[in-house]
Amino acid sequence: MEETFELTELQPEDLETVKIDSLADLDSLIAEKFNLFVRPYSTDIRAALELVAWDLENSDAPHFELFRVEEHSLPGLPFVASFIPNGVWGYGETAPLAICQAALFRHKQIKFELSVNSYSSEHP
C-alpha cells in the first residue's frame, strides 16, 4: 500500500508550534513525542538517524532524504531533510537539526522555534 502525501490538507493552524530554549529541551521533546530514550538527537547524527529508523518501522510509505546544499538553502542553514517525497523540507545549521525538524513536522505536525542563542551557547 502506497501512502499518499496531501500537503494541501495540512493548514498552518493544524501545526503545533513549540518554543525551545535549549537543544536539551529539543532532545526531550523528540524523546517524548516519538517514545524514545532521551539522547542527543539535535547534535549527534547517529542519534538523529534513530528518527529515520522510527520512520522505517512506523510509516506505511517510509521515505527519507538529506542534503547539504549551501547554494540552494536558506542562509546559514545548509542542511535539508525530508520524510515526504517531493515535499516539505526541514532546514538546519546541522544535519541532526534538519532531521529533527523534518521528523517532528512530518510525523507529529510540530514546528519548533529554537531560541537564537541556544545553539551557540551550548556549542562553543
XYZ file of N, CA and C in Angstrom:
372
model
N 0.844 -1.176 0.000
C 0.000 0.000 0.000
C 0.886 1.235 0.000
N 0.687 2.108 -0.933
C 1.476 3.324 -1.007
C 0.729 4.466 -0.339
N 1.407 5.114 0.583
C 0.829 6.248 1.291
C 0.914 7.472 0.389
N -0.150 8.238 0.355
C -0.104 9.477 -0.414
C 0.097 10.639 0.540
N 0.736 11.670 0.064
C 1.039 12.823 0.882
C 0.285 14.011 0.329
N -0.753 14.427 1.009
C -1.548 15.575 0.596
C -1.134 16.784 1.426
N -0.168 17.527 0.899
C 0.326 18.679 1.641
C -0.706 19.782 1.758
N -1.661 19.817 0.850
C -2.666 20.874 0.906
C -3.647 20.656 2.052
N -3.703 19.445 2.579
C -4.628 19.170 3.680
C -4.146 19.751 5.001
N -2.848 19.947 5.145
C -2.286 20.464 6.376
C -2.247 21.987 6.317
N -2.993 22.611 7.171
C -3.066 24.066 7.233
C -2.148 24.567 8.340
N -1.664 25.797 8.238
C -0.784 26.330 9.292
C -1.385 26.215 10.690
N -2.690 26.375 10.794
C -3.315 26.285 12.116
C -3.354 24.845 12.643
N -3.076 23.856 11.775
C -3.017 22.464 12.193
C -1.691 22.132 12.879
N -0.697 22.973 12.672
C 0.620 22.757 13.262
C 0.668 23.285 14.688
N 1.287 22.513 15.537
C 1.572 22.979 16.889
C 2.957 23.615 16.845
N 3.092 24.820 17.344
C 4.395 25.477 17.401
C 4.894 25.432 18.831
N 6.110 24.917 18.987
C 6.711 24.778 20.308
C 7.972 25.625 20.349
N 8.074 26.465 21.362
C 9.279 27.270 21.552
C 10.266 26.460 22.388
N 11.470 26.329 21.862
C 12.515 25.539 22.504
C 13.614 26.483 22.967
N 13.998 26.371 24.237
C 15.023 27.249 24.788
C 16.425 26.650 24.731
N 16.510 25.331 24.551
C 17.826 24.701 24.507
C 17.748 23.434 23.659
N 18.904 22.994 23.222
C 18.935 21.744 22.461
C 18.544 20.563 23.347
N 18.847 20.643 24.638
C 18.424 19.592 25.569
C 16.894 19.504 25.606
N 16.211 20.654 25.556
C 14.744 20.656 25.518
C 14.235 20.023 24.225
N 14.928 20.285 23.127
C 14.540 19.665 21.858
C 14.718 18.153 21.933
N 15.822 17.696 22.504
C 16.053 16.266 22.661
C 14.956 15.620 23.505
N 14.544 16.303 24.559
C 13.458 15.791 25.414
C 12.135 15.742 24.655
N 11.857 16.759 23.848
C 10.635 16.786 23.045
C 10.616 15.621 22.054
N 11.741 15.385 21.389
C 11.849 14.261 20.444
C 11.578 12.949 21.176
N 12.239 12.751 22.310
C 12.067 11.514 23.077
C 10.606 11.316 23.480
N 9.979 12.383 23.943
C 8.576 12.299 24.376
C 7.643 11.985 23.215
N 7.765 12.713 22.128
C 6.827 12.575 21.014
C 6.999 11.262 20.250
N 8.228 10.735 20.201
C 8.475 9.501 19.454
C 8.625 8.289 20.367
N 8.434 8.498 21.671
C 8.543 7.429 22.653
C 9.914 6.742 22.564
N 10.950 7.565 22.602
C 12.330 7.092 22.536
C 13.060 7.510 23.809
N 14.215 6.901 24.044
C 15.056 7.322 25.161
C 15.620 8.708 24.858
N 15.845 9.492 25.892
C 16.452 10.812 25.696
C 17.899 10.591 25.275
N 18.217 11.130 24.116
C 19.568 11.078 23.550
C 19.834 12.432 22.905
N 21.038 12.695 22.477
C 21.347 13.991 21.857
C 20.946 14.029 20.370
N 19.651 13.899 20.098
C 19.152 13.866 18.714
C 19.527 15.126 17.941
N 19.582 16.246 18.628
C 19.818 17.531 17.969
C 21.284 17.793 17.641
N 22.188 17.009 18.207
C 23.616 17.265 17.989
C 24.399 16.061 17.492
N 23.859 14.870 17.605
C 24.572 13.643 17.230
C 23.865 12.992 16.044
N 24.547 12.907 14.921
C 23.924 12.352 13.714
C 23.467 10.915 13.931
N 24.210 10.137 14.707
C 23.800 8.746 14.952
C 22.481 8.695 15.720
N 22.342 9.561 16.690
C 21.093 9.620 17.449
C 19.957 10.109 16.551
N 20.224 11.131 15.742
C 19.189 11.667 14.846
C 18.718 10.612 13.849
N 19.614 9.730 13.445
C 19.220 8.678 12.497
C 18.244 7.668 13.107
N 18.102 7.692 14.437
C 17.059 6.873 15.070
C 15.670 7.320 14.602
N 15.543 8.587 14.251
C 14.263 9.079 13.734
C 13.990 8.502 12.344
N 15.038 8.251 11.577
C 14.879 7.599 10.278
C 14.444 6.149 10.499
N 15.066 5.478 11.458
C 14.657 4.109 11.789
C 13.209 4.087 12.256
N 12.821 5.087 13.054
C 11.432 5.173 13.515
C 10.493 5.275 12.314
N 10.855 6.104 11.338
C 10.046 6.265 10.127
C 9.937 4.936 9.375
N 11.038 4.218 9.239
C 11.029 2.931 8.536
C 10.118 1.919 9.225
N 10.091 1.947 10.541
C 9.303 0.986 11.306
C 7.846 1.381 11.487
N 7.526 2.663 11.354
C 6.183 3.134 11.714
C 5.400 3.802 10.596
N 5.937 3.872 9.413
C 5.261 4.539 8.310
C 4.879 3.530 7.240
N 3.691 3.736 6.648
C 3.253 2.869 5.552
C 4.101 3.075 4.303
N 4.639 4.252 4.143
C 5.485 4.573 2.987
C 6.717 5.330 3.476
N 7.664 4.611 4.079
C 8.832 5.310 4.615
C 9.635 5.985 3.511
N 10.153 7.144 3.856
C 10.929 7.921 2.900
C 11.828 8.853 3.700
N 13.066 9.011 3.232
C 13.978 9.935 3.898
C 14.984 10.464 2.891
N 15.238 11.765 2.957
C 16.258 12.421 2.146
C 16.991 13.418 3.020
N 18.290 13.534 2.787
C 19.107 14.505 3.493
C 20.132 15.057 2.505
N 20.236 16.365 2.429
C 21.163 17.020 1.528
C 21.906 18.127 2.247
N 23.092 18.402 1.744
C 23.812 19.621 2.143
C 23.998 20.418 0.861
N 23.271 21.507 0.748
C 23.300 22.331 -0.463
C 23.336 23.803 -0.069
N 24.497 24.282 0.163
C 24.675 25.660 0.622
C 24.057 26.684 -0.323
N 24.206 26.487 -1.626
C 23.750 27.495 -2.576
C 22.240 27.504 -2.796
N 21.541 26.442 -2.421
C 20.098 26.387 -2.648
C 19.283 26.344 -1.357
N 19.910 26.599 -0.258
C 19.197 26.509 1.011
C 18.970 27.904 1.587
N 18.419 27.924 2.768
C 18.245 29.186 3.481
C 19.599 29.636 4.028
N 19.863 30.928 4.105
C 21.158 31.413 4.595
C 21.482 30.863 5.982
N 22.645 30.269 6.104
C 23.086 29.722 7.380
C 22.499 28.375 7.732
N 21.649 27.828 6.875
C 21.002 26.540 7.128
C 21.251 25.612 5.928
N 22.453 25.090 5.803
C 22.802 24.335 4.600
C 22.223 22.924 4.521
N 21.748 22.386 5.630
C 21.234 21.024 5.612
C 19.716 21.021 5.445
N 19.249 20.145 4.587
C 17.814 19.986 4.386
C 17.476 18.503 4.471
N 16.372 18.195 5.129
C 15.930 16.820 5.308
C 14.438 16.745 5.045
N 13.989 15.574 4.619
C 12.564 15.390 4.391
C 12.178 13.928 4.592
N 10.981 13.735 5.108
C 10.382 12.414 5.228
C 9.211 12.281 4.266
N 9.066 13.248 3.350
C 7.968 13.269 2.385
C 8.566 13.413 0.985
N 8.292 12.486 0.075
C 8.826 12.637 -1.284
C 8.344 13.943 -1.917
N 9.271 14.696 -2.466
C 8.945 15.966 -3.119
C 8.131 16.872 -2.215
N 8.397 16.817 -0.935
C 7.540 17.542 -0.005
C 8.255 18.585 0.809
N 7.797 18.742 2.005
C 8.252 19.773 2.916
C 9.626 19.395 3.461
N 10.497 20.379 3.510
C 11.856 20.175 3.982
C 12.045 20.754 5.375
N 12.899 20.098 6.156
C 13.372 20.643 7.407
C 14.749 21.213 7.158
N 14.993 22.426 7.564
C 16.281 23.089 7.359
C 17.023 23.160 8.678
N 18.349 23.060 8.624
C 19.121 23.167 9.848
C 20.548 23.593 9.617
N 21.109 24.179 10.664
C 22.518 24.553 10.645
C 23.376 23.285 10.612
N 22.816 22.207 11.177
C 23.489 20.908 11.181
C 22.515 19.857 10.648
N 23.059 18.726 10.229
C 22.212 17.631 9.751
C 21.254 17.137 10.843
N 21.721 16.934 12.080
C 20.784 16.479 13.109
C 19.603 17.431 13.331
N 19.856 18.743 13.298
C 18.755 19.693 13.485
C 17.761 19.623 12.322
N 18.253 19.462 11.110
C 17.352 19.332 9.956
C 16.509 18.070 10.074
N 17.112 16.972 10.504
C 16.383 15.707 10.671
C 15.323 15.861 11.754
N 15.682 16.473 12.871
C 14.712 16.677 13.960
C 13.532 17.505 13.483
N 13.825 18.592 12.787
C 12.753 19.464 12.300
C 11.832 18.711 11.333
N 12.406 17.982 10.389
C 11.607 17.269 9.399
C 10.769 16.161 10.044
N 11.348 15.446 10.990
C 10.627 14.353 11.650
C 9.455 14.874 12.470
N 9.681 15.933 13.228
C 8.586 16.499 14.026
C 7.471 17.020 13.131
N 7.833 17.672 12.044
C 6.818 18.200 11.134
C 6.026 17.065 10.491
N 6.707 16.111 9.904
C 6.050 15.047 9.143
C 5.198 14.134 10.013
N 5.768 13.716 11.134
C 5.101 12.683 11.920
C 4.267 13.193 13.086
N 4.549 14.387 13.556
C 3.855 14.895 14.747
C 3.185 16.242 14.525
N 3.292 16.820 13.339
C 2.721 18.130 12.996
C 3.147 19.189 14.004
N 4.441 19.148 14.332
C 5.014 20.109 15.274
C 6.109 20.895 14.569
N 6.052 22.192 14.744
C 7.099 23.097 14.277
C 7.754 23.659 15.527
N 9.073 23.605 15.591
C 9.715 24.176 16.774
C 10.493 25.420 16.397
N 10.538 26.337 17.345
C 11.309 27.569 17.210
C 12.396 27.524 18.265
N 13.641 27.433 17.801
C 14.781 27.370 18.695
C 15.269 28.779 18.973
N 15.440 29.119 20.245
C 15.945 30.445 20.610
C 17.258 30.707 19.886
N 17.451 31.931 19.449
C 18.619 32.311 18.648
C 19.925 31.927 19.327
N 20.033 32.150 20.615
C 21.293 31.912 21.301
C 21.458 30.484 21.809
N 20.451 29.618 21.623
C 20.522 28.278 22.174
C 21.670 27.474 21.599
N 21.815 27.487 20.295
C 22.835 26.642 19.680
C 24.228 27.125 20.045
N 24.478 28.404 19.892
C 25.819 28.912 20.148
C 26.189 28.849 21.623
N 25.214 28.965 22.520
C 25.531 28.936 23.929
C 25.903 27.541 24.404
N 25.447 26.509 23.710
C 25.742 25.146 24.106
C 26.919 24.570 23.348
N 27.334 25.236 22.262
C 28.416 24.735 21.428
C 29.423 25.850 21.209
N 30.508 25.843 22.011
C 31.495 26.935 21.912
C 32.158 26.998 20.549
